[in-house]
């Protein structure tokens, strides 16, 4: 899981659909300057411009550019799902939390937040790691019993990266069972050889007698 690097920098991949979707997650922002002709971003007002102090939730990809430089256009706040109250809940028992409801890309988006160096960035990084560690065993245990138990409810509580891990565990179990039943050792004619023989038979049958 590449939600964040050891240096705390977000990992971005232009061709990764999960990364693109995670960049759409919203961040609470407060404008530090007036912005002309951008009032349409604030659905609660009919003003043409955005005034100093206006608070909006902006997608990560936009907030990232507005927050750059020594004179940032916006100030950022920690999103609700990563604040102290939720961190306490996750620290107490991460397995009872519906992580998909908090954010379908909880780890990936959390890693992106760390790159902003918010005041609680270290606490966010810590809870991301502890949450994953606390949920890992249950995810893998569930994936190994998926053929015998209805785990729909458990899977629905996983974020997208955890679901990928769950699916990998299921595939590993499936492959092991095939090996155990010697299904993976069965020999069969390759498609290339089968096609060659078919063409040869056709050639023989079309030859004049």
PDB file of C-alpha atoms in Angstrom:
ATOM      1  CA  UNK A   1       0.000   0.000   0.000  1.00  0.00           C
ATOM      2  CA  UNK A   2       1.617   3.203  -1.183  1.00  0.00           C
ATOM      3  CA  UNK A   3      -0.532   5.746   0.583  1.00  0.00           C
ATOM      4  CA  UNK A   4       2.488   7.783   1.660  1.00  0.00           C
ATOM      5  CA  UNK A   5       6.244   7.600   1.563  1.00  0.00           C
ATOM      6  CA  UNK A   6       8.597   7.407   4.510  1.00  0.00           C
ATOM      7  CA  UNK A   7       9.430  11.070   4.042  1.00  0.00           C
ATOM      8  CA  UNK A   8       5.783  12.042   4.443  1.00  0.00           C
ATOM      9  CA  UNK A   9       5.403  13.144   0.810  1.00  0.00           C
ATOM     10  CA  UNK A  10       2.271  12.102  -1.050  1.00  0.00           C
ATOM     11  CA  UNK A  11       2.764   9.579  -3.803  1.00  0.00           C
ATOM     12  CA  UNK A  12       1.113  10.751  -7.009  1.00  0.00           C
ATOM     13  CA  UNK A  13       0.564   8.687 -10.110  1.00  0.00           C
ATOM     14  CA  UNK A  14      -0.872  10.379 -13.173  1.00  0.00           C
ATOM     15  CA  UNK A  15      -2.112   7.072 -14.581  1.00  0.00           C
ATOM     16  CA  UNK A  16      -3.473   5.640 -11.315  1.00  0.00           C
ATOM     17  CA  UNK A  17      -7.277   5.896 -11.219  1.00  0.00           C
ATOM     18  CA  UNK A  18      -7.334   5.520  -7.409  1.00  0.00           C
ATOM     19  CA  UNK A  19      -4.919   8.441  -7.079  1.00  0.00           C
ATOM     20  CA  UNK A  20      -7.108  10.559  -9.365  1.00  0.00           C
ATOM     21  CA  UNK A  21     -10.256   9.752  -7.371  1.00  0.00           C
ATOM     22  CA  UNK A  22      -8.491  10.413  -4.064  1.00  0.00           C
ATOM     23  CA  UNK A  23      -7.514  13.858  -5.384  1.00  0.00           C
ATOM     24  CA  UNK A  24     -11.229  14.709  -5.566  1.00  0.00           C
ATOM     25  CA  UNK A  25     -11.646  14.422  -1.786  1.00  0.00           C
ATOM     26  CA  UNK A  26     -12.540  17.739  -0.122  1.00  0.00           C
ATOM     27  CA  UNK A  27     -10.457  19.837   2.272  1.00  0.00           C
ATOM     28  CA  UNK A  28     -11.883  22.716   4.388  1.00  0.00           C
ATOM     29  CA  UNK A  29     -10.242  25.958   3.232  1.00  0.00           C
ATOM     30  CA  UNK A  30     -10.377  29.611   4.297  1.00  0.00           C
ATOM     31  CA  UNK A  31      -9.449  32.298   1.753  1.00  0.00           C
ATOM     32  CA  UNK A  32      -6.709  34.724   2.796  1.00  0.00           C
ATOM     33  CA  UNK A  33      -7.236  37.148  -0.119  1.00  0.00           C
ATOM     34  CA  UNK A  34     -10.064  38.404  -2.306  1.00  0.00           C
ATOM     35  CA  UNK A  35     -10.428  36.398  -5.504  1.00  0.00           C
ATOM     36  CA  UNK A  36     -12.158  38.086  -8.420  1.00  0.00           C
ATOM     37  CA  UNK A  37     -14.848  36.371 -10.493  1.00  0.00           C
ATOM     38  CA  UNK A  38     -14.725  33.138  -8.500  1.00  0.00           C
ATOM     39  CA  UNK A  39     -17.811  33.666  -6.380  1.00  0.00           C
ATOM     40  CA  UNK A  40     -19.617  30.827  -8.155  1.00  0.00           C
ATOM     41  CA  UNK A  41     -17.560  28.396  -6.073  1.00  0.00           C
ATOM     42  CA  UNK A  42     -19.563  29.480  -3.018  1.00  0.00           C
ATOM     43  CA  UNK A  43     -23.098  28.174  -3.474  1.00  0.00           C
ATOM     44  CA  UNK A  44     -24.295  30.045  -0.375  1.00  0.00           C
ATOM     45  CA  UNK A  45     -23.893  33.520  -1.938  1.00  0.00           C
ATOM     46  CA  UNK A  46     -24.622  35.393  -5.129  1.00  0.00           C
ATOM     47  CA  UNK A  47     -21.449  37.506  -4.898  1.00  0.00           C
ATOM     48  CA  UNK A  48     -19.324  37.626  -8.026  1.00  0.00           C
ATOM     49  CA  UNK A  49     -16.066  37.594  -6.055  1.00  0.00           C
ATOM     50  CA  UNK A  50     -14.761  35.523  -3.159  1.00  0.00           C
ATOM     51  CA  UNK A  51     -14.028  37.667  -0.092  1.00  0.00           C
ATOM     52  CA  UNK A  52     -11.312  37.287   2.520  1.00  0.00           C
ATOM     53  CA  UNK A  53     -12.413  34.838   5.214  1.00  0.00           C
ATOM     54  CA  UNK A  54     -14.737  32.832   2.981  1.00  0.00           C
ATOM     55  CA  UNK A  55     -14.723  29.175   3.990  1.00  0.00           C
ATOM     56  CA  UNK A  56     -15.187  26.481   1.371  1.00  0.00           C
ATOM     57  CA  UNK A  57     -14.485  22.804   0.966  1.00  0.00           C
ATOM     58  CA  UNK A  58     -12.252  22.406  -2.089  1.00  0.00           C
ATOM     59  CA  UNK A  59     -10.974  19.245  -3.773  1.00  0.00           C
ATOM     60  CA  UNK A  60      -7.405  18.307  -2.942  1.00  0.00           C
ATOM     61  CA  UNK A  61      -6.087  18.980  -6.450  1.00  0.00           C
ATOM     62  CA  UNK A  62      -7.317  22.597  -6.300  1.00  0.00           C
ATOM     63  CA  UNK A  63      -6.414  23.257  -2.662  1.00  0.00           C
ATOM     64  CA  UNK A  64      -2.869  22.035  -3.346  1.00  0.00           C
ATOM     65  CA  UNK A  65      -2.222  24.794  -5.885  1.00  0.00           C
ATOM     66  CA  UNK A  66      -3.951  27.536  -3.878  1.00  0.00           C
ATOM     67  CA  UNK A  67      -1.893  26.616  -0.826  1.00  0.00           C
ATOM     68  CA  UNK A  68       1.486  26.881  -2.571  1.00  0.00           C
ATOM     69  CA  UNK A  69       4.032  29.628  -2.039  1.00  0.00           C
ATOM     70  CA  UNK A  70       4.860  31.972   0.813  1.00  0.00           C
ATOM     71  CA  UNK A  71       1.601  33.903   0.321  1.00  0.00           C
ATOM     72  CA  UNK A  72      -0.932  31.126   0.185  1.00  0.00           C
ATOM     73  CA  UNK A  73      -4.312  32.064  -1.225  1.00  0.00           C
ATOM     74  CA  UNK A  74      -6.005  29.735   1.265  1.00  0.00           C
ATOM     75  CA  UNK A  75      -5.410  28.334   4.725  1.00  0.00           C
ATOM     76  CA  UNK A  76      -6.229  24.674   5.297  1.00  0.00           C
ATOM     77  CA  UNK A  77      -8.000  22.773   8.053  1.00  0.00           C
ATOM     78  CA  UNK A  78      -7.790  19.061   8.796  1.00  0.00           C
ATOM     79  CA  UNK A  79     -10.767  17.203   7.267  1.00  0.00           C
ATOM     80  CA  UNK A  80     -13.243  15.868   9.823  1.00  0.00           C
ATOM     81  CA  UNK A  81     -12.389  12.188   9.342  1.00  0.00           C
ATOM     82  CA  UNK A  82      -8.751  12.820  10.353  1.00  0.00           C
ATOM     83  CA  UNK A  83      -9.327  15.089  13.345  1.00  0.00           C
ATOM     84  CA  UNK A  84      -8.561  14.227  16.939  1.00  0.00           C
ATOM     85  CA  UNK A  85     -12.022  12.832  17.753  1.00  0.00           C
ATOM     86  CA  UNK A  86     -11.896  10.271  14.961  1.00  0.00           C
ATOM     87  CA  UNK A  87      -8.250   9.507  15.682  1.00  0.00           C
ATOM     88  CA  UNK A  88      -9.219   8.519  19.233  1.00  0.00           C
ATOM     89  CA  UNK A  89     -11.913   6.167  17.912  1.00  0.00           C
ATOM     90  CA  UNK A  90      -9.512   4.540  15.468  1.00  0.00           C
ATOM     91  CA  UNK A  91      -6.860   4.214  18.145  1.00  0.00           C
ATOM     92  CA  UNK A  92      -9.326   2.512  20.531  1.00  0.00           C
ATOM     93  CA  UNK A  93     -10.510  -0.145  18.036  1.00  0.00           C
ATOM     94  CA  UNK A  94      -9.923   0.356  14.313  1.00  0.00           C
ATOM     95  CA  UNK A  95     -11.839  -2.798  13.379  1.00  0.00           C
ATOM     96  CA  UNK A  96     -15.251  -1.410  14.346  1.00  0.00           C
ATOM     97  CA  UNK A  97     -14.923   1.658  12.112  1.00  0.00           C
ATOM     98  CA  UNK A  98     -16.623   1.779   8.704  1.00  0.00           C
ATOM     99  CA  UNK A  99     -13.565   3.124   6.911  1.00  0.00           C
ATOM    100  CA  UNK A 100     -15.298   3.235   3.536  1.00  0.00           C
ATOM    101  CA  UNK A 101     -17.890   5.589   4.992  1.00  0.00           C
ATOM    102  CA  UNK A 102     -15.201   7.883   6.385  1.00  0.00           C
ATOM    103  CA  UNK A 103     -13.626   8.001   2.936  1.00  0.00           C
ATOM    104  CA  UNK A 104     -13.311   5.355   0.232  1.00  0.00           C
ATOM    105  CA  UNK A 105      -9.628   6.313  -0.142  1.00  0.00           C
ATOM    106  CA  UNK A 106      -8.888   6.815   3.552  1.00  0.00           C
ATOM    107  CA  UNK A 107      -5.202   5.859   3.420  1.00  0.00           C
ATOM    108  CA  UNK A 108      -4.393   7.368   0.047  1.00  0.00           C
ATOM    109  CA  UNK A 109      -6.050  10.710   0.812  1.00  0.00           C
ATOM    110  CA  UNK A 110      -4.537  10.722   4.308  1.00  0.00           C
ATOM    111  CA  UNK A 111      -1.103  10.357   2.746  1.00  0.00           C
ATOM    112  CA  UNK A 112      -1.788  13.375   0.577  1.00  0.00           C
ATOM    113  CA  UNK A 113      -2.779  15.428   3.637  1.00  0.00           C
ATOM    114  CA  UNK A 114       0.612  14.737   5.224  1.00  0.00           C
ATOM    115  CA  UNK A 115       2.316  16.582   2.360  1.00  0.00           C
ATOM    116  CA  UNK A 116       0.582  19.806   3.485  1.00  0.00           C
ATOM    117  CA  UNK A 117       2.502  19.667   6.786  1.00  0.00           C
ATOM    118  CA  UNK A 118      -0.562  20.558   8.835  1.00  0.00           C
ATOM    119  CA  UNK A 119      -0.039  21.005  12.602  1.00  0.00           C
ATOM    120  CA  UNK A 120      -1.334  17.482  13.242  1.00  0.00           C
ATOM    121  CA  UNK A 121       0.393  15.865  10.235  1.00  0.00           C
ATOM    122  CA  UNK A 122       2.490  13.588  12.464  1.00  0.00           C
ATOM    123  CA  UNK A 123      -0.633  12.423  14.313  1.00  0.00           C
ATOM    124  CA  UNK A 124      -2.369  11.720  10.993  1.00  0.00           C
ATOM    125  CA  UNK A 125       0.611   9.707   9.759  1.00  0.00           C
ATOM    126  CA  UNK A 126       0.673   7.745  13.011  1.00  0.00           C
ATOM    127  CA  UNK A 127      -3.042   6.892  12.956  1.00  0.00           C
ATOM    128  CA  UNK A 128      -2.875   5.818   9.288  1.00  0.00           C
ATOM    129  CA  UNK A 129      -0.157   3.309  10.142  1.00  0.00           C
ATOM    130  CA  UNK A 130      -1.789   2.083  13.363  1.00  0.00           C
ATOM    131  CA  UNK A 131      -5.192   1.746  11.695  1.00  0.00           C
ATOM    132  CA  UNK A 132      -3.772  -0.385   8.906  1.00  0.00           C
ATOM    133  CA  UNK A 133      -1.767  -2.517  11.338  1.00  0.00           C
ATOM    134  CA  UNK A 134      -4.829  -2.999  13.537  1.00  0.00           C
ATOM    135  CA  UNK A 135      -7.079  -4.040  10.637  1.00  0.00           C
ATOM    136  CA  UNK A 136      -4.607  -6.094   8.585  1.00  0.00           C
ATOM    137  CA  UNK A 137      -5.015  -9.429  10.384  1.00  0.00           C
ATOM    138  CA  UNK A 138      -8.810  -9.319  10.291  1.00  0.00           C
ATOM    139  CA  UNK A 139      -8.785  -8.453   6.590  1.00  0.00           C
ATOM    140  CA  UNK A 140      -6.501 -11.375   5.765  1.00  0.00           C
ATOM    141  CA  UNK A 141      -8.376 -13.789   8.053  1.00  0.00           C
ATOM    142  CA  UNK A 142     -11.601 -12.768   6.372  1.00  0.00           C
ATOM    143  CA  UNK A 143     -10.178 -13.249   2.895  1.00  0.00           C
ATOM    144  CA  UNK A 144      -9.059 -16.789   3.799  1.00  0.00           C
ATOM    145  CA  UNK A 145     -12.557 -17.713   5.021  1.00  0.00           C
ATOM    146  CA  UNK A 146     -14.412 -15.974   2.211  1.00  0.00           C
ATOM    147  CA  UNK A 147     -15.329 -19.269   0.527  1.00  0.00           C
ATOM    148  CA  UNK A 148     -17.134 -20.497   3.629  1.00  0.00           C
ATOM    149  CA  UNK A 149     -18.554 -17.367   5.196  1.00  0.00           C
ATOM    150  CA  UNK A 150     -20.706 -14.488   4.037  1.00  0.00           C
ATOM    151  CA  UNK A 151     -18.396 -11.506   4.569  1.00  0.00           C
ATOM    152  CA  UNK A 152     -20.358  -8.916   2.614  1.00  0.00           C
ATOM    153  CA  UNK A 153     -20.755  -6.760   5.698  1.00  0.00           C
ATOM    154  CA  UNK A 154     -17.041  -6.811   6.495  1.00  0.00           C
ATOM    155  CA  UNK A 155     -15.991  -5.958   2.939  1.00  0.00           C
ATOM    156  CA  UNK A 156     -18.372  -2.998   2.848  1.00  0.00           C
ATOM    157  CA  UNK A 157     -16.443  -1.450   5.775  1.00  0.00           C
ATOM    158  CA  UNK A 158     -13.102  -1.563   3.954  1.00  0.00           C
ATOM    159  CA  UNK A 159     -11.559   1.336   2.084  1.00  0.00           C
ATOM    160  CA  UNK A 160     -10.580   0.750  -1.554  1.00  0.00           C
ATOM    161  CA  UNK A 161      -6.983  -0.237  -0.837  1.00  0.00           C
ATOM    162  CA  UNK A 162      -8.115  -2.672   1.842  1.00  0.00           C
ATOM    163  CA  UNK A 163     -10.568  -4.188  -0.658  1.00  0.00           C
ATOM    164  CA  UNK A 164      -7.698  -4.750  -3.068  1.00  0.00           C
ATOM    165  CA  UNK A 165      -5.778  -6.469  -0.282  1.00  0.00           C
ATOM    166  CA  UNK A 166      -8.830  -8.603   0.536  1.00  0.00           C
ATOM    167  CA  UNK A 167      -9.179  -9.608  -3.119  1.00  0.00           C
ATOM    168  CA  UNK A 168      -5.477 -10.521  -3.276  1.00  0.00           C
ATOM    169  CA  UNK A 169      -5.931 -12.750  -0.236  1.00  0.00           C
ATOM    170  CA  UNK A 170      -8.902 -14.481  -1.879  1.00  0.00           C
ATOM    171  CA  UNK A 171      -6.935 -15.045  -5.070  1.00  0.00           C
ATOM    172  CA  UNK A 172      -4.042 -16.491  -3.077  1.00  0.00           C
ATOM    173  CA  UNK A 173      -6.417 -18.912  -1.332  1.00  0.00           C
ATOM    174  CA  UNK A 174      -7.963 -19.915  -4.660  1.00  0.00           C
ATOM    175  CA  UNK A 175      -4.553 -20.550  -6.216  1.00  0.00           C
ATOM    176  CA  UNK A 176      -3.423 -22.585  -3.183  1.00  0.00           C
ATOM    177  CA  UNK A 177      -6.518 -24.771  -3.322  1.00  0.00           C
ATOM    178  CA  UNK A 178      -5.954 -25.402  -7.021  1.00  0.00           C
ATOM    179  CA  UNK A 179      -2.383 -26.449  -6.255  1.00  0.00           C
ATOM    180  CA  UNK A 180      -3.508 -28.602  -3.322  1.00  0.00           C
ATOM    181  CA  UNK A 181      -6.032 -30.418  -5.538  1.00  0.00           C
ATOM    182  CA  UNK A 182      -3.360 -30.780  -8.239  1.00  0.00           C
ATOM    183  CA  UNK A 183      -5.520 -28.801 -10.637  1.00  0.00           C
ATOM    184  CA  UNK A 184      -2.610 -26.510 -11.437  1.00  0.00           C
ATOM    185  CA  UNK A 185      -0.504 -29.511 -12.534  1.00  0.00           C
ATOM    186  CA  UNK A 186      -2.876 -30.802 -15.207  1.00  0.00           C
ATOM    187  CA  UNK A 187      -1.319 -30.745 -18.664  1.00  0.00           C
ATOM    188  CA  UNK A 188      -3.297 -29.561 -21.631  1.00  0.00           C
ATOM    189  CA  UNK A 189      -2.566 -28.894 -25.275  1.00  0.00           C
ATOM    190  CA  UNK A 190      -1.465 -25.337 -25.932  1.00  0.00           C
ATOM    191  CA  UNK A 191      -3.647 -23.161 -28.115  1.00  0.00           C
ATOM    192  CA  UNK A 192      -0.841 -22.812 -30.690  1.00  0.00           C
ATOM    193  CA  UNK A 193      -0.423 -26.603 -31.060  1.00  0.00           C
ATOM    194  CA  UNK A 194      -4.180 -27.147 -31.229  1.00  0.00           C
ATOM    195  CA  UNK A 195      -4.522 -24.553 -33.994  1.00  0.00           C
ATOM    196  CA  UNK A 196      -1.592 -26.082 -35.891  1.00  0.00           C
ATOM    197  CA  UNK A 197      -3.183 -29.527 -35.794  1.00  0.00           C
ATOM    198  CA  UNK A 198      -6.518 -28.100 -36.868  1.00  0.00           C
ATOM    199  CA  UNK A 199      -4.945 -26.385 -39.895  1.00  0.00           C
ATOM    200  CA  UNK A 200      -3.105 -29.597 -40.765  1.00  0.00           C
ATOM    201  CA  UNK A 201      -6.337 -31.622 -40.717  1.00  0.00           C
ATOM    202  CA  UNK A 202      -8.067 -29.034 -42.864  1.00  0.00           C
ATOM    203  CA  UNK A 203      -5.186 -29.137 -45.349  1.00  0.00           C
ATOM    204  CA  UNK A 204      -5.364 -32.915 -45.595  1.00  0.00           C
ATOM    205  CA  UNK A 205      -9.141 -32.963 -46.080  1.00  0.00           C
ATOM    206  CA  UNK A 206      -8.978 -30.400 -48.918  1.00  0.00           C
ATOM    207  CA  UNK A 207      -6.309 -32.235 -50.922  1.00  0.00           C
ATOM    208  CA  UNK A 208      -7.671 -33.835 -54.149  1.00  0.00           C
ATOM    209  CA  UNK A 209      -8.021 -37.601 -53.987  1.00  0.00           C
TER     210      UNK A 209
END
